[in-house]
Amino acid sequence: MRAIVIREPGGPEVLEMREVPTPEPARGEVRVRIRATAVNRADLLQRLGRYPAPPGAPADIPGLEIAGEVDAVGDAVTELASGDRVFGLVGGGAYAEHVVVHARTLARMPASLAFTEGAAVPEAFVTAWDALIDQGKLTGGETVLVHAAGSGVGTAAVQIAKAVGALALGTARTAEKLARCRDLGLEDGILVEEGTFVDDVLARTGPHGADVVLDLVGGPYLAQDLACIGPKGRIIVAGTLAGGHAELDLHVLMRKRAHVRGTVLRARPLEEKIVAARTLERHLAPLLARGLLRPVVDCVLPLEQAAEGHRLMQSNQTFGKIVLTV
Amino acid sequence: MRAIVIREPGGPEVLEMREVPTPEPARGEVRVRIRATAVNRADLLQRLGRYPAPPGAPADIPGLEIAGEVDAVGDAVTELASGDRVFGLVGGGAYAEHVVVHARTLARMPASLAFTEGAAVPEAFVTAWDALIDQGKLTGGETVLVHAAGSGVGTAAVQIAKAVGALALGTARTAEKLARCRDLGLEDGILVEEGTFVDDVLARTGPHGADVVLDLVGGPYLAQDLACIGPKGRIIVAGTLAGGHAELDLHVLMRKRAHVRGTVLRARPLEEKIVAARTLERHLAPLLARGLLRPVVDCVLPLEQAAEGHRLMQSNQTFGKIVLTV
């Protein structure tokens, strides 16, 4: 099969198309003919040699999410059959024509979604659902602050918040991204110019503050997040675009009885990957099928142009996902 | 009635015994004839003028926990009757002969406990149970690290951990406190001399690290807590003896999918105070009655000597609770 391989650690130019062996499914596994995948920041880090693939995933083929059709089924698989349209998260190896995964880690894709739309869903929407709903316990009537609202996870979070009856505030660094987020259900956008946002958030929430913060920026944002939230507020850190060093006022943490949680999808054991697939199938797929959630696709490129996809992501100018067709 | 009143913000000498009006229970409330109370660090802060009593509590009578007998019952109270032996948390006013509280915020005290023992229970054991079990989700087979293991909350936490089948490690600043904690069920004690403990903890837990940390020290301990815990580890901050400024490595927080939670008992709304009382009655009282948990009393003083109790607590030389009889 054809796959994009990381020739050596480096810039986008180290991504090259190669012929590699087509994998075969073992007991309990299925093989998927990938029709589309998408670019994630983790792919860029892996390409730079700073984020090795987890054990069991191809070491040199990036790509964390897929949409496609089952095309071979191992022994003892009862859930899926050849031809089933599926989408899901994989530990790596999605920049390829085929990937083999445990059958329970895939979800059935709504018939209404094209593969290019389906590939834009798993990483962004499962991350956002897991962070906001499973971990942040966000629910109807609450307010959530979404940082980097124009990112893949951010645009998913804004839509999920609205779908469950929560009010979404969001930050971004351009007015254009905020305007596009409003089309997705963002209640109000905050343009972060000088790096501060506390007063802008409190002006919108009133003194109670936000109930949940989804922080994809990190660094100096964390102390401000704590200042923005109300009693028993939950801060979920799912990215560190602004760096990993944060300061925390423990007096405020205690007084607000606040929670700070870090989360990452990729480094999860099999049982949790299966749970993530069930989230995709049981919660996200129905909302996608009913149009309450919409994949946000910035652009669609053929897999051969994966390097261009990486350059686009590095530019920070995209809105939503960069999809690669296979 | 007689009560200890804070004459003005200041040292222990500002605590003086006075005659004050005896409160009367309104609808849904009961009055308790307090037989014993105990000293908490919050009392010292309140005495210094740095921790005002919450609305509804007497502004100038300290004291957060009681053991005694119901001696007057308001309308519509069905749970309790005069003469019932009770213990519980109050918003303030426990350094007195009587206090009036909502009936649901009290718990029945095991017959096997003396009032001087019962008064040593509520703040320490409810704080520890809430932090370890309700928030930290500590359960059988897990390992917990308890800082300031010789404190009131620490000695309660060590016992609770053992009672639920968890393994307790603890830190303290004297070998004597650690030896006494071993008698309460501490598996292994770590003497913190230079302010660091990470290597000592990991030497005992192996590379997995601790599952839960109960941190009553704060400040520079928080970054070390994060280094000590394993995947999905939970750090519960319930005190800041070493200060409120903490630093956090968000990369580690994310990679470990760690939680940091702040908690405080006093500033809780009525519904949560009622939940705390149910914790005391349904979880802690049976374990106390069966001898699996033991109140840890450093000394018993008459209420008149509350100032001496404050001096003792400031000395940091006590082990367990300083109880005041009324």
PDB file of C-alpha atoms in Angstrom, chain A residues 130 135 215 217-219 222 232 237-240 243-251 253-264 267-269 272, chain B residues 130 135 215 217-219 222 232 237-240 243-251 253-264 267-269 272:
ATOM      1  CA  ASP A 130     -14.252  13.879  26.727  1.00  0.00           C
ATOM      2  CA  GLN A 135     -14.246  15.236  32.619  1.00  0.00           C
ATOM      3  CA  ASP A 215      -7.740  25.457  27.771  1.00  0.00           C
ATOM      4  CA  VAL A 217      -3.269  27.395  25.216  1.00  0.00           C
ATOM      5  CA  GLY A 218      -1.805  26.776  28.684  1.00  0.00           C
ATOM      6  CA  GLY A 219       1.155  28.757  30.012  1.00  0.00           C
ATOM      7  CA  LEU A 222      -3.972  28.945  33.545  1.00  0.00           C
ATOM      8  CA  LYS A 232     -16.446  24.303  41.802  1.00  0.00           C
ATOM      9  CA  VAL A 237      -6.009  21.589  30.032  1.00  0.00           C
ATOM     10  CA  ALA A 238      -5.826  19.858  26.648  1.00  0.00           C
ATOM     11  CA  GLY A 239      -3.080  21.846  24.975  1.00  0.00           C
ATOM     12  CA  THR A 240      -0.058  24.025  25.691  1.00  0.00           C
ATOM     13  CA  GLY A 243       3.966  26.660  26.907  1.00  0.00           C
ATOM     14  CA  GLY A 244       3.833  24.274  29.800  1.00  0.00           C
ATOM     15  CA  HIS A 245       4.858  26.441  32.736  1.00  0.00           C
ATOM     16  CA  ALA A 246       1.907  27.634  34.780  1.00  0.00           C
ATOM     17  CA  GLU A 247       1.439  29.316  38.128  1.00  0.00           C
ATOM     18  CA  LEU A 248      -1.447  28.618  40.426  1.00  0.00           C
ATOM     19  CA  ASP A 249      -2.794  30.496  43.449  1.00  0.00           C
ATOM     20  CA  LEU A 250      -3.679  27.663  45.828  1.00  0.00           C
ATOM     21  CA  HIS A 251      -5.697  29.981  48.070  1.00  0.00           C
ATOM     22  CA  LEU A 253      -7.989  27.066  44.109  1.00  0.00           C
ATOM     23  CA  MET A 254      -9.168  26.095  47.605  1.00  0.00           C
ATOM     24  CA  ARG A 255     -11.647  28.932  48.064  1.00  0.00           C
ATOM     25  CA  LYS A 256     -13.292  28.199  44.720  1.00  0.00           C
ATOM     26  CA  ARG A 257     -12.917  24.463  45.281  1.00  0.00           C
ATOM     27  CA  ALA A 258     -11.687  24.433  41.714  1.00  0.00           C
ATOM     28  CA  HIS A 259     -10.445  21.526  39.630  1.00  0.00           C
ATOM     29  CA  VAL A 260      -7.581  21.550  37.158  1.00  0.00           C
ATOM     30  CA  ARG A 261      -7.244  18.470  34.977  1.00  0.00           C
ATOM     31  CA  GLY A 262      -4.808  17.611  32.263  1.00  0.00           C
ATOM     32  CA  THR A 263      -5.936  15.412  29.428  1.00  0.00           C
ATOM     33  CA  VAL A 264      -4.531  13.834  26.310  1.00  0.00           C
ATOM     34  CA  ALA A 267      -1.607   7.859  25.377  1.00  0.00           C
ATOM     35  CA  ARG A 268      -4.608   5.883  26.515  1.00  0.00           C
ATOM     36  CA  PRO A 269      -4.814   2.144  27.085  1.00  0.00           C
ATOM     37  CA  GLU A 272     -10.160   3.747  27.158  1.00  0.00           C
TER      38      GLU A 272
ATOM     39  CA  ASP B 130     -14.396  14.242  51.478  1.00  0.00           C
ATOM     40  CA  GLN B 135     -13.092  13.917  45.590  1.00  0.00           C
ATOM     41  CA  ASP B 215      -1.704  18.051  50.372  1.00  0.00           C
ATOM     42  CA  VAL B 217       1.175  22.011  52.898  1.00  0.00           C
ATOM     43  CA  GLY B 218       0.871  23.546  49.423  1.00  0.00           C
ATOM     44  CA  GLY B 219       3.465  25.988  48.080  1.00  0.00           C
ATOM     45  CA  LEU B 222       2.497  20.935  44.577  1.00  0.00           C
ATOM     46  CA  LYS B 232      -4.828   9.729  36.412  1.00  0.00           C
ATOM     47  CA  VAL B 237      -5.111  20.578  48.116  1.00  0.00           C
ATOM     48  CA  ALA B 238      -6.726  21.140  51.503  1.00  0.00           C
ATOM     49  CA  GLY B 239      -4.179  23.401  53.164  1.00  0.00           C
ATOM     50  CA  THR B 240      -1.394  25.872  52.425  1.00  0.00           C
ATOM     51  CA  GLY B 243       2.060  29.216  51.165  1.00  0.00           C
ATOM     52  CA  GLY B 244      -0.329  29.578  48.291  1.00  0.00           C
ATOM     53  CA  HIS B 245       1.989  30.098  45.353  1.00  0.00           C
ATOM     54  CA  ALA B 246       2.492  26.948  43.311  1.00  0.00           C
ATOM     55  CA  GLU B 247       4.020  26.099  39.961  1.00  0.00           C
ATOM     56  CA  LEU B 248       2.692  23.438  37.674  1.00  0.00           C
ATOM     57  CA  ASP B 249       4.202  21.698  34.651  1.00  0.00           C
ATOM     58  CA  LEU B 250       1.237  21.438  32.298  1.00  0.00           C
ATOM     59  CA  HIS B 251       3.030  18.959  30.044  1.00  0.00           C
ATOM     60  CA  LEU B 253      -0.285  17.371  34.037  1.00  0.00           C
ATOM     61  CA  MET B 254      -1.504  16.415  30.557  1.00  0.00           C
ATOM     62  CA  ARG B 255       0.699  13.382  30.091  1.00  0.00           C
ATOM     63  CA  LYS B 256      -0.357  11.941  33.448  1.00  0.00           C
ATOM     64  CA  ARG B 257      -3.923  13.115  32.903  1.00  0.00           C
ATOM     65  CA  ALA B 258      -3.654  14.348  36.454  1.00  0.00           C
ATOM     66  CA  HIS B 259      -6.207  16.205  38.545  1.00  0.00           C
ATOM     67  CA  VAL B 260      -5.537  19.013  40.992  1.00  0.00           C
ATOM     68  CA  ARG B 261      -8.448  20.021  43.187  1.00  0.00           C
ATOM     69  CA  GLY B 262      -8.740  22.618  45.878  1.00  0.00           C
ATOM     70  CA  THR B 263     -11.107  22.003  48.718  1.00  0.00           C
ATOM     71  CA  VAL B 264     -12.319  23.749  51.834  1.00  0.00           C
ATOM     72  CA  ALA B 267     -17.472  27.926  52.765  1.00  0.00           C
ATOM     73  CA  ARG B 268     -20.070  25.427  51.651  1.00  0.00           C
ATOM     74  CA  PRO B 269     -23.754  26.036  51.083  1.00  0.00           C
ATOM     75  CA  GLU B 272     -23.375  20.467  51.064  1.00  0.00           C
TER      76      GLU B 272
END
